[in-house]
Amino acid sequence: MVVPIRIDDPADPRLAAYAAIRERDLVGRQGRFVAEGEVVLRVLLSPRARFRPESILLAPERLPGLMPLLAASGTAAPVYVAPRPVMSALAGFPIHRGVLAIGRGGPDPDPDALVPEGPALLLGLVGLANHDNVGGLFRNAAAFGADAVILDAATCDPLYRKAIRVSAGTALTMPFGRVPDGEALLALCHRHGLVPVALTPAGEEDIAALPPLPRALLLLGTEGTGLPEALMARSRRVRIAMAPGVDSLNVAAAGAVALHRLAGARLAARPA
Amino acid sequence: MVVPIRIDDPADPRLAAYAAIRERDLVGRQGRFVAEGEVVLRVLLSPRARFRPESILLAPERLPGLMPLLAASGTAAPVYVAPRPVMSALAGFPIHRGVLAIGRGGPDPDPDALVPEGPALLLGLVGLANHDNVGGLFRNAAAFGADAVILDAATCDPLYRKAIRVSAGTALTMPFGRVPDGEALLALCHRHGLVPVALTPAGEEDIAALPPLPRALLLLGTEGTGLPEALMARSRRVRIAMAPGVDSLNVAAAGAVALHRLAGARLAARPA
């Protein structure tokens, strides 16, 4: 049973994990993450989430609308209620949505364990340092039924607050693992019979004409420098055709186009 | 010839247009817009831009790298140079990129004048209030060779600072016009023989199986409420297939997938 706990003092130690959120975004938070907004909270409380909340902090006016969700979830996390000015003073910036939670991540799964038997579609991110792009790509990976996302060491943390929000919570559901670099991504492909598909404006093949690939890993790099040459040289190089004179898309948009093409017949038939 | 003008006083009246940028973002700026960052400045100074700079403001350390661009552009706009702390004090927030410009928009073109003869692909935005999404959709429209973007009155201004930045400057090149509402978008379609294609998770047709449409206008609404029913009822309702249990994509990502499909053979062959 959920019994909300009212707190009016921003210095209350039970709210310590919510203090100075932006500053701690920058230094890491020892395995914890901040979930922000109702969309993300709903995912965090759902059985699909890979992680669990340690605590939840709501503005009083959000409580009535969210009580059914909290009750149905069976969460054991304490639910704190604090006036919005207390939330904002504590966090260090305006908490417009009035909905926060602290979750605890876990050890990254072994990437080899994330590759399924049979049909497989994975996303491999190389050097993506922008949280909006990484969040957007998780959302696209989930939408198009990818099995997992594999990140190189230079790609930012999908459990960063803003990445979770932009992912619409899918950073909490989509399995992801880490490898050191692009070489390790290729090695993963070789071990599991995945075709490495490198998306690049200079690709020899147009993704619109690509035959079905039952087992593939889509490689995406930064918009500026792109994927390392050494990685592309040993991958299937594929382009997205664009209008004359245009040579770049936002990487999350490019990922959406490519994942939609690669997913093909894997996608759901029309919902009834 | 470009002769940069050094200014050290944030109160100098020549810099008045750069004062309190964020506050004025909110109240409008009488036909002016703020261009931010080198990518956007390059577009604004190119022949592709539909608008011209009134003035340019650079941090001193950015000047050497940008002088060739400024000289080649033949711009008649004054180029002011102010130390980064002066730029930030003036603007009211940190100007990390050290590159700003003020441009002047113009009257919106007549939407009817934006519909070409022959093959045509237009994008129609209904109620999109998020500047990131509108900026992203302009970038996608440009990438996939759309002829124009038509906005309803509830869609936000593509010449808002952040929308321009997210558009990678394409908000300054892609023609756009305004109509009051979705009804007017449909009327535009009827006048010009454009097939209105409404993107919705409940669409009867899968966009992956859509036959080529030589003249089409893609309608996009908000992620939350979607397109108005009355509009969808008189459009070709098309869906993007997604994984089971998923029913939403970010609208800019959905637009990328749909525009790529609709553009089809319009897109460039592989660059040499």
Short mmCIF file of C-alpha atoms in Angstrom, two decimals, chain B residues 8-145:
data_model
loop_
_atom_site.label_atom_id
_atom_site.label_comp_id
_atom_site.label_asym_id
_atom_site.label_seq_id
_atom_site.Cartn_x
_atom_site.Cartn_y
_atom_site.Cartn_z
CA ASP B 8 33.72 46.36 -25.63
CA ASP B 9 30.68 48.04 -24.07
CA PRO B 10 27.62 45.77 -23.76
CA ALA B 11 25.50 48.94 -23.67
CA ASP B 12 26.70 50.08 -27.10
CA PRO B 13 23.51 50.82 -29.09
CA ARG B 14 24.85 49.00 -32.14
CA LEU B 15 24.47 45.78 -30.15
CA ALA B 16 20.95 46.51 -28.92
CA ALA B 17 19.43 43.73 -31.04
CA TYR B 18 21.55 41.17 -29.15
CA ALA B 19 20.33 42.18 -25.68
CA ALA B 20 18.31 39.84 -23.49
CA ILE B 21 17.92 37.26 -26.24
CA ARG B 22 15.96 34.71 -24.25
CA GLU B 23 13.43 37.21 -22.94
CA ARG B 24 12.80 38.49 -26.43
CA ASP B 25 12.53 34.95 -27.77
CA LEU B 26 9.33 34.87 -25.77
CA VAL B 27 7.76 38.12 -26.93
CA GLY B 28 8.78 38.06 -30.57
CA ARG B 29 11.11 40.47 -32.25
CA GLN B 30 9.29 42.42 -34.94
CA GLY B 31 10.37 40.37 -37.89
CA ARG B 32 13.94 39.79 -36.76
CA PHE B 33 15.50 36.47 -35.86
CA VAL B 34 18.65 35.34 -34.05
CA ALA B 35 21.07 33.02 -35.81
CA GLU B 36 23.40 31.13 -33.51
CA GLY B 37 26.53 29.12 -34.22
CA GLU B 38 28.77 28.64 -37.23
CA VAL B 39 26.60 26.09 -39.04
CA VAL B 40 23.66 28.50 -39.08
CA LEU B 41 25.81 31.52 -39.95
CA ARG B 42 27.23 29.66 -42.96
CA VAL B 43 23.71 29.01 -44.23
CA LEU B 44 22.61 32.60 -43.56
CA LEU B 45 25.54 33.90 -45.63
CA SER B 46 24.96 31.45 -48.48
CA PRO B 47 22.97 32.18 -51.65
CA ARG B 48 20.48 29.50 -50.56
CA ALA B 49 19.27 31.60 -47.62
CA ARG B 50 15.92 33.35 -48.09
CA PHE B 51 16.92 36.04 -45.57
CA ARG B 52 19.87 38.33 -45.04
CA PRO B 53 21.84 39.25 -41.92
CA GLU B 54 21.42 42.75 -40.51
CA SER B 55 24.52 42.37 -38.39
CA ILE B 56 26.94 39.72 -37.15
CA LEU B 57 28.53 39.48 -33.70
CA LEU B 58 31.58 37.32 -33.12
CA ALA B 59 33.94 36.53 -30.29
CA PRO B 60 37.45 37.72 -31.23
CA GLU B 61 38.84 34.19 -31.33
CA ARG B 62 36.23 33.17 -33.94
CA LEU B 63 37.10 35.98 -36.33
CA PRO B 64 40.20 34.53 -38.06
CA GLY B 65 38.45 31.27 -38.91
CA LEU B 66 35.36 33.02 -40.23
CA MET B 67 36.96 35.89 -42.16
CA PRO B 68 37.24 33.90 -45.41
CA LEU B 69 33.54 33.03 -45.21
CA LEU B 70 32.56 36.63 -44.48
CA ALA B 71 34.72 37.98 -47.29
CA ALA B 72 33.50 35.42 -49.83
CA SER B 73 29.87 36.07 -48.96
CA GLY B 74 30.07 39.72 -49.97
CA THR B 75 27.80 40.55 -47.03
CA ALA B 76 27.12 44.22 -46.43
CA ALA B 77 26.12 43.58 -42.80
CA PRO B 78 28.38 45.10 -40.14
CA VAL B 79 30.55 42.55 -38.34
CA TYR B 80 30.92 43.39 -34.65
CA VAL B 81 33.54 41.75 -32.48
CA ALA B 82 33.08 41.63 -28.73
CA PRO B 83 34.81 39.56 -26.04
CA ARG B 84 32.84 36.49 -25.09
CA PRO B 85 32.00 37.83 -21.59
CA VAL B 86 30.53 40.94 -23.23
CA MET B 87 28.50 38.77 -25.62
CA SER B 88 27.20 36.65 -22.74
CA ALA B 89 26.43 39.66 -20.52
CA LEU B 90 24.52 41.24 -23.36
CA ALA B 91 22.63 38.14 -24.43
CA GLY B 92 21.88 37.10 -20.87
CA PHE B 93 23.26 33.57 -21.10
CA PRO B 94 26.61 31.99 -22.02
CA ILE B 95 27.31 32.27 -25.75
CA HIS B 96 29.58 29.22 -25.93
CA ARG B 97 29.84 29.22 -29.69
CA GLY B 98 30.85 32.89 -29.88
CA VAL B 99 28.84 33.30 -33.10
CA LEU B 100 25.60 35.28 -33.37
CA ALA B 101 23.81 37.18 -36.10
CA ILE B 102 20.57 39.10 -36.39
CA GLY B 103 18.57 38.51 -39.53
CA ARG B 104 15.38 39.99 -40.83
CA GLY B 105 12.54 37.75 -41.97
CA GLY B 106 10.06 38.80 -44.57
CA PRO B 107 6.36 38.47 -45.18
CA ASP B 108 5.33 34.80 -45.37
CA PRO B 109 4.92 33.70 -48.99
CA ASP B 110 1.46 32.86 -50.28
CA PRO B 111 1.15 29.07 -49.69
CA ASP B 112 -0.40 28.61 -53.13
CA ALA B 113 2.76 30.02 -54.67
CA LEU B 114 4.83 27.34 -52.91
CA VAL B 115 3.22 24.38 -54.69
CA PRO B 116 5.21 23.44 -57.80
CA GLU B 117 3.85 22.07 -61.06
CA GLY B 118 4.64 18.41 -61.71
CA PRO B 119 6.01 16.21 -58.93
CA ALA B 120 5.40 17.81 -55.56
CA LEU B 121 6.09 16.86 -51.95
CA LEU B 122 5.03 19.25 -49.21
CA LEU B 123 4.98 18.94 -45.45
CA GLY B 124 2.01 20.27 -43.45
CA LEU B 125 2.41 20.83 -39.71
CA VAL B 126 -0.64 21.04 -37.47
CA GLY B 127 -0.35 22.28 -33.89
CA LEU B 128 3.36 21.58 -33.44
CA ALA B 129 4.41 23.86 -30.58
CA ASN B 130 7.84 22.38 -29.85
CA HIS B 131 10.75 24.24 -31.44
CA ASP B 132 13.04 21.23 -31.47
CA ASN B 133 10.49 19.19 -33.37
CA VAL B 134 9.75 21.94 -35.88
CA GLY B 135 13.47 22.57 -36.39
CA GLY B 136 14.09 18.84 -36.82
CA LEU B 137 11.26 18.55 -39.33
CA PHE B 138 12.65 21.40 -41.43
CA ARG B 139 15.99 19.60 -41.51
CA ASN B 140 14.27 16.39 -42.60
CA ALA B 141 12.17 18.19 -45.20
CA ALA B 142 15.32 19.70 -46.67
CA ALA B 143 17.20 16.39 -46.58
CA PHE B 144 14.47 14.60 -48.48
CA GLY B 145 13.88 17.35 -51.01
#
